[in-house]
Short mmCIF file of C-alpha atoms and ligand atoms in Angstrom, two decimals:
data_model
loop_
_atom_site.label_atom_id
_atom_site.label_comp_id
_atom_site.label_asym_id
_atom_site.label_seq_id
_atom_site.Cartn_x
_atom_site.Cartn_y
_atom_site.Cartn_z
CA MET A 1 141.14 126.47 -47.97
CA PRO A 2 141.59 129.60 -46.57
CA THR A 3 144.41 128.59 -43.87
CA VAL A 4 146.60 130.15 -41.85
CA PHE A 5 149.74 129.46 -41.57
CA VAL A 6 152.24 129.85 -38.27
CA ARG A 7 155.62 129.29 -40.02
CA LEU A 8 158.52 128.51 -36.86
CA THR A 9 161.38 129.67 -37.54
CA GLY A 10 165.02 126.97 -38.09
CA CYS A 11 165.24 124.03 -39.88
CA PRO A 12 168.28 121.06 -39.80
CA LEU A 13 167.94 120.04 -43.00
CA ARG A 14 168.95 121.77 -46.03
CA CYS A 15 167.42 120.67 -49.37
CA GLN A 16 169.34 122.34 -52.70
CA TYR A 17 165.28 123.22 -53.75
CA CYS A 18 164.31 124.76 -50.34
CA ASP A 19 162.55 128.02 -50.92
CA SER A 20 161.75 129.03 -47.63
CA GLU A 21 165.50 129.56 -45.65
CA TYR A 22 164.64 133.39 -45.34
CA ALA A 23 162.92 131.07 -42.47
CA PHE A 24 165.80 129.30 -41.31
CA HIS A 25 167.27 132.30 -39.29
CA GLY A 26 165.18 135.61 -37.35
CA GLY A 27 161.63 135.82 -36.84
CA GLU A 28 160.59 136.80 -33.39
CA ARG A 29 159.77 134.49 -29.78
CA SER A 30 155.98 134.51 -29.45
CA THR A 31 154.23 132.64 -26.04
CA VAL A 32 151.36 129.94 -27.57
CA ASN A 33 148.76 132.09 -26.48
CA SER A 34 150.36 134.98 -28.44
CA VAL A 35 150.14 133.29 -31.55
CA LEU A 36 145.89 131.63 -30.95
CA GLU A 37 145.50 135.23 -30.77
CA GLN A 38 147.13 135.71 -33.86
CA VAL A 39 145.27 133.29 -35.92
CA ASP A 40 141.80 134.04 -34.44
CA SER A 41 142.43 137.06 -36.16
CA TYR A 42 142.63 135.94 -39.24
CA GLY A 43 139.07 133.96 -38.80
CA ALA A 44 140.23 131.01 -40.73
CA LYS A 45 139.15 127.44 -39.53
CA HIS A 46 141.70 125.93 -40.74
CA VAL A 47 145.37 126.04 -39.66
CA CYS A 48 148.72 124.69 -40.56
CA VAL A 49 152.09 124.75 -38.66
CA THR A 50 154.79 124.56 -41.21
CA GLY A 51 158.27 125.88 -41.24
CA GLY A 52 161.46 125.60 -41.39
CA GLU A 53 161.16 122.39 -39.59
CA PRO A 54 158.38 123.01 -36.93
CA LEU A 55 159.31 120.51 -34.97
CA ALA A 56 162.69 121.49 -34.14
CA GLN A 57 160.82 124.15 -32.43
CA PRO A 58 160.92 122.75 -28.20
CA ASN A 59 156.91 124.11 -27.78
CA ALA A 60 155.90 122.83 -31.45
CA ILE A 61 154.11 120.11 -30.30
CA ALA A 62 152.20 122.19 -27.00
CA LEU A 63 151.35 124.75 -29.68
CA ILE A 64 149.61 122.20 -32.18
CA ARG A 65 147.94 120.51 -28.92
CA ALA A 66 147.01 124.37 -28.12
CA LEU A 67 145.31 125.14 -31.68
CA CYS A 68 143.67 121.79 -32.27
CA ASP A 69 142.02 122.46 -27.97
CA GLU A 70 140.78 125.65 -30.05
CA GLY A 71 138.49 123.97 -32.50
CA TYR A 72 140.63 124.28 -35.55
CA GLU A 73 141.87 121.69 -38.12
CA VAL A 74 145.14 121.21 -37.83
CA SER A 75 148.03 120.39 -40.15
CA LEU A 76 151.67 120.18 -39.80
CA GLU A 77 154.36 120.44 -42.72
CA THR A 78 157.47 118.19 -41.70
CA SER A 79 160.45 117.42 -42.96
CA GLY A 80 159.90 113.40 -41.72
CA ALA A 81 163.52 113.46 -40.51
CA MET A 82 162.21 114.10 -37.04
CA PRO A 83 159.88 112.07 -34.80
CA VAL A 84 156.14 112.68 -34.74
CA GLU A 85 155.27 109.65 -32.20
CA ASP A 86 154.60 112.65 -29.79
CA VAL A 87 152.36 115.22 -32.00
CA ASP A 88 148.89 115.53 -31.26
CA ALA A 89 146.03 112.46 -32.65
CA ARG A 90 144.14 115.12 -34.10
CA VAL A 91 146.12 116.51 -36.28
CA SER A 92 146.84 115.64 -40.30
CA ILE A 93 150.44 114.94 -40.59
CA VAL A 94 152.04 116.37 -44.12
CA MET A 95 155.00 114.23 -44.24
CA ASP A 96 157.94 114.29 -46.65
CA LEU A 97 160.09 111.43 -47.47
CA LYS A 98 163.16 112.95 -49.20
CA THR A 99 164.09 111.98 -52.72
CA PRO A 100 167.32 111.52 -53.61
CA GLY A 101 167.45 114.81 -55.53
CA SER A 102 166.46 116.76 -52.56
CA GLN A 103 169.96 116.05 -51.26
CA GLU A 104 168.65 115.11 -47.72
CA SER A 105 166.91 111.60 -48.41
CA HIS A 106 169.76 110.44 -45.86
CA ARG A 107 167.63 112.20 -42.88
CA ASN A 108 164.68 110.38 -43.84
CA ARG A 109 163.02 108.74 -40.77
CA TRP A 110 161.51 105.53 -41.78
CA GLU A 111 160.53 104.36 -38.44
CA ASN A 112 158.12 108.11 -38.37
CA LEU A 113 155.81 105.21 -41.17
CA ALA A 114 154.18 103.69 -38.70
CA SER A 115 152.43 106.77 -36.72
CA LEU A 116 151.03 107.22 -39.86
CA GLN A 117 147.23 107.20 -40.01
CA GLN A 118 144.26 107.51 -42.92
CA LYS A 119 144.11 111.08 -41.96
CA ASP A 120 147.90 111.98 -42.81
CA GLN A 121 149.52 112.52 -46.31
CA ILE A 122 153.11 111.92 -47.71
CA LYS A 123 154.45 114.04 -50.15
CA PHE A 124 157.34 113.60 -52.02
CA VAL A 125 158.66 116.82 -53.98
CA ILE A 126 160.61 115.01 -57.68
CA CYS A 127 163.13 117.01 -59.31
CA SER A 128 163.72 114.42 -61.59
CA LYS A 129 162.30 111.05 -63.69
CA ASP A 130 164.80 109.39 -61.14
CA ASP A 131 164.20 110.20 -57.78
CA PHE A 132 159.96 109.94 -59.08
CA ASP A 133 161.08 105.54 -59.79
CA TRP A 134 163.00 105.61 -57.12
CA ALA A 135 159.56 107.37 -55.06
CA VAL A 136 157.33 105.06 -57.07
CA PHE A 137 159.89 101.90 -55.29
CA LYS A 138 159.14 103.20 -51.87
CA ILE A 139 155.69 103.37 -52.09
CA GLN A 140 155.56 99.80 -52.72
CA GLU A 141 158.60 98.73 -50.31
CA HIS A 142 156.70 100.62 -47.38
CA GLU A 143 152.99 100.00 -48.77
CA LEU A 144 152.37 104.08 -48.65
CA LEU A 145 149.01 103.92 -50.24
CA ALA A 146 147.25 101.87 -47.50
CA ARG A 147 148.79 103.81 -44.87
CA VAL A 148 147.77 106.88 -45.44
CA GLY A 149 144.84 108.77 -47.23
CA ASP A 150 147.08 110.54 -49.24
CA VAL A 151 151.04 109.98 -51.53
CA LEU A 152 151.41 113.27 -52.84
CA VAL A 153 153.75 114.22 -55.70
CA SER A 154 155.04 117.66 -56.19
CA PRO A 155 157.20 118.88 -58.75
CA SER A 156 159.84 120.57 -58.01
CA PHE A 157 159.51 124.48 -59.15
CA GLY A 158 161.80 125.19 -62.44
CA GLN A 159 163.46 121.61 -62.12
CA VAL A 160 160.62 119.50 -62.76
CA GLU A 161 157.68 120.55 -65.93
CA PRO A 162 154.15 120.06 -63.74
CA ALA A 163 153.02 118.46 -67.09
CA ALA A 164 155.83 116.19 -67.38
CA LEU A 165 155.12 114.81 -63.51
CA ALA A 166 151.54 113.97 -64.32
CA ASP A 167 151.98 112.60 -67.18
CA TRP A 168 154.51 110.44 -65.03
CA VAL A 169 152.04 109.10 -62.89
CA LEU A 170 149.20 108.70 -65.74
CA LYS A 171 152.23 106.24 -66.97
CA SER A 172 152.19 104.40 -63.29
CA GLY A 173 148.85 103.62 -62.88
CA LEU A 174 149.06 104.70 -59.53
CA PRO A 175 146.43 106.53 -57.38
CA LEU A 176 148.57 108.98 -56.44
CA ARG A 177 147.40 113.50 -55.73
CA PHE A 178 149.56 115.73 -58.31
CA GLN A 179 150.33 119.04 -56.21
CA VAL A 180 151.45 122.18 -57.50
CA GLN A 181 152.28 125.38 -54.71
CA ILE A 182 149.57 126.76 -56.05
CA HIS A 183 150.81 130.36 -53.98
CA LYS A 184 153.01 130.41 -56.52
CA VAL A 185 150.73 129.94 -59.34
CA LEU A 186 148.62 133.26 -57.69
CA TRP A 187 151.05 135.58 -56.16
CA GLY A 188 154.29 133.95 -57.54
CA ASP A 189 157.39 132.95 -56.19
CA LYS A 190 158.22 134.84 -52.87
CA PRO A 191 158.59 134.92 -49.17
CA GLY A 192 155.22 135.59 -46.58
CA VAL A 193 152.79 133.88 -49.49
S1 SF4 B 201 162.98 120.31 -44.95
FE1 SF4 B 201 162.01 121.92 -45.99
S2 SF4 B 201 162.62 124.20 -44.86
FE2 SF4 B 201 163.75 122.44 -44.41
S3 SF4 B 201 165.76 122.51 -45.86
FE3 SF4 B 201 164.27 120.83 -46.68
S4 SF4 B 201 162.42 122.19 -48.30
FE4 SF4 B 201 163.80 123.82 -46.57
#
């Protein structure tokens, strides 16, 4: 779906595969109204608030609420390391659970799972077969398929062949949604797309 991405600066994590390091620093200060005006200029119905780790910004919750109030379909991409309890109930949360291969799995805030609903998604970025097996174990341990609308698995770019991950999904017998980074397929591995 045509979507406007609002990318907020900063992230307390350092996943080894991160492709958004340019978002750790810099950016410019904006008011909520200024962001709303920029979003409106694109004319899309869907807005994805992402980062970095968007919830690391103190005003992210207010921005997200304002986007919902304007009538946008809002999704939030978050690392799973920050509390999500205060995120507006109209938002579709796309929450990572960091695998051991990310080198940040100790940052998973497992208590976030209690806040997720059928409108939400959980995503695993898979760096190896061991990561996939770990994800399957966590899916079963926490009954994730019943908790959220979709459980997504995505191959870490350059570390797992997409076809290999698709094969693991089929062999697992689990109804997982397979996802590739479509912006890289379309426009290459570069910032700003
Ligand atoms: S949580 Fe996301 S933005 Fe932060 S280091 Fe990991 S991949 Fe990069």
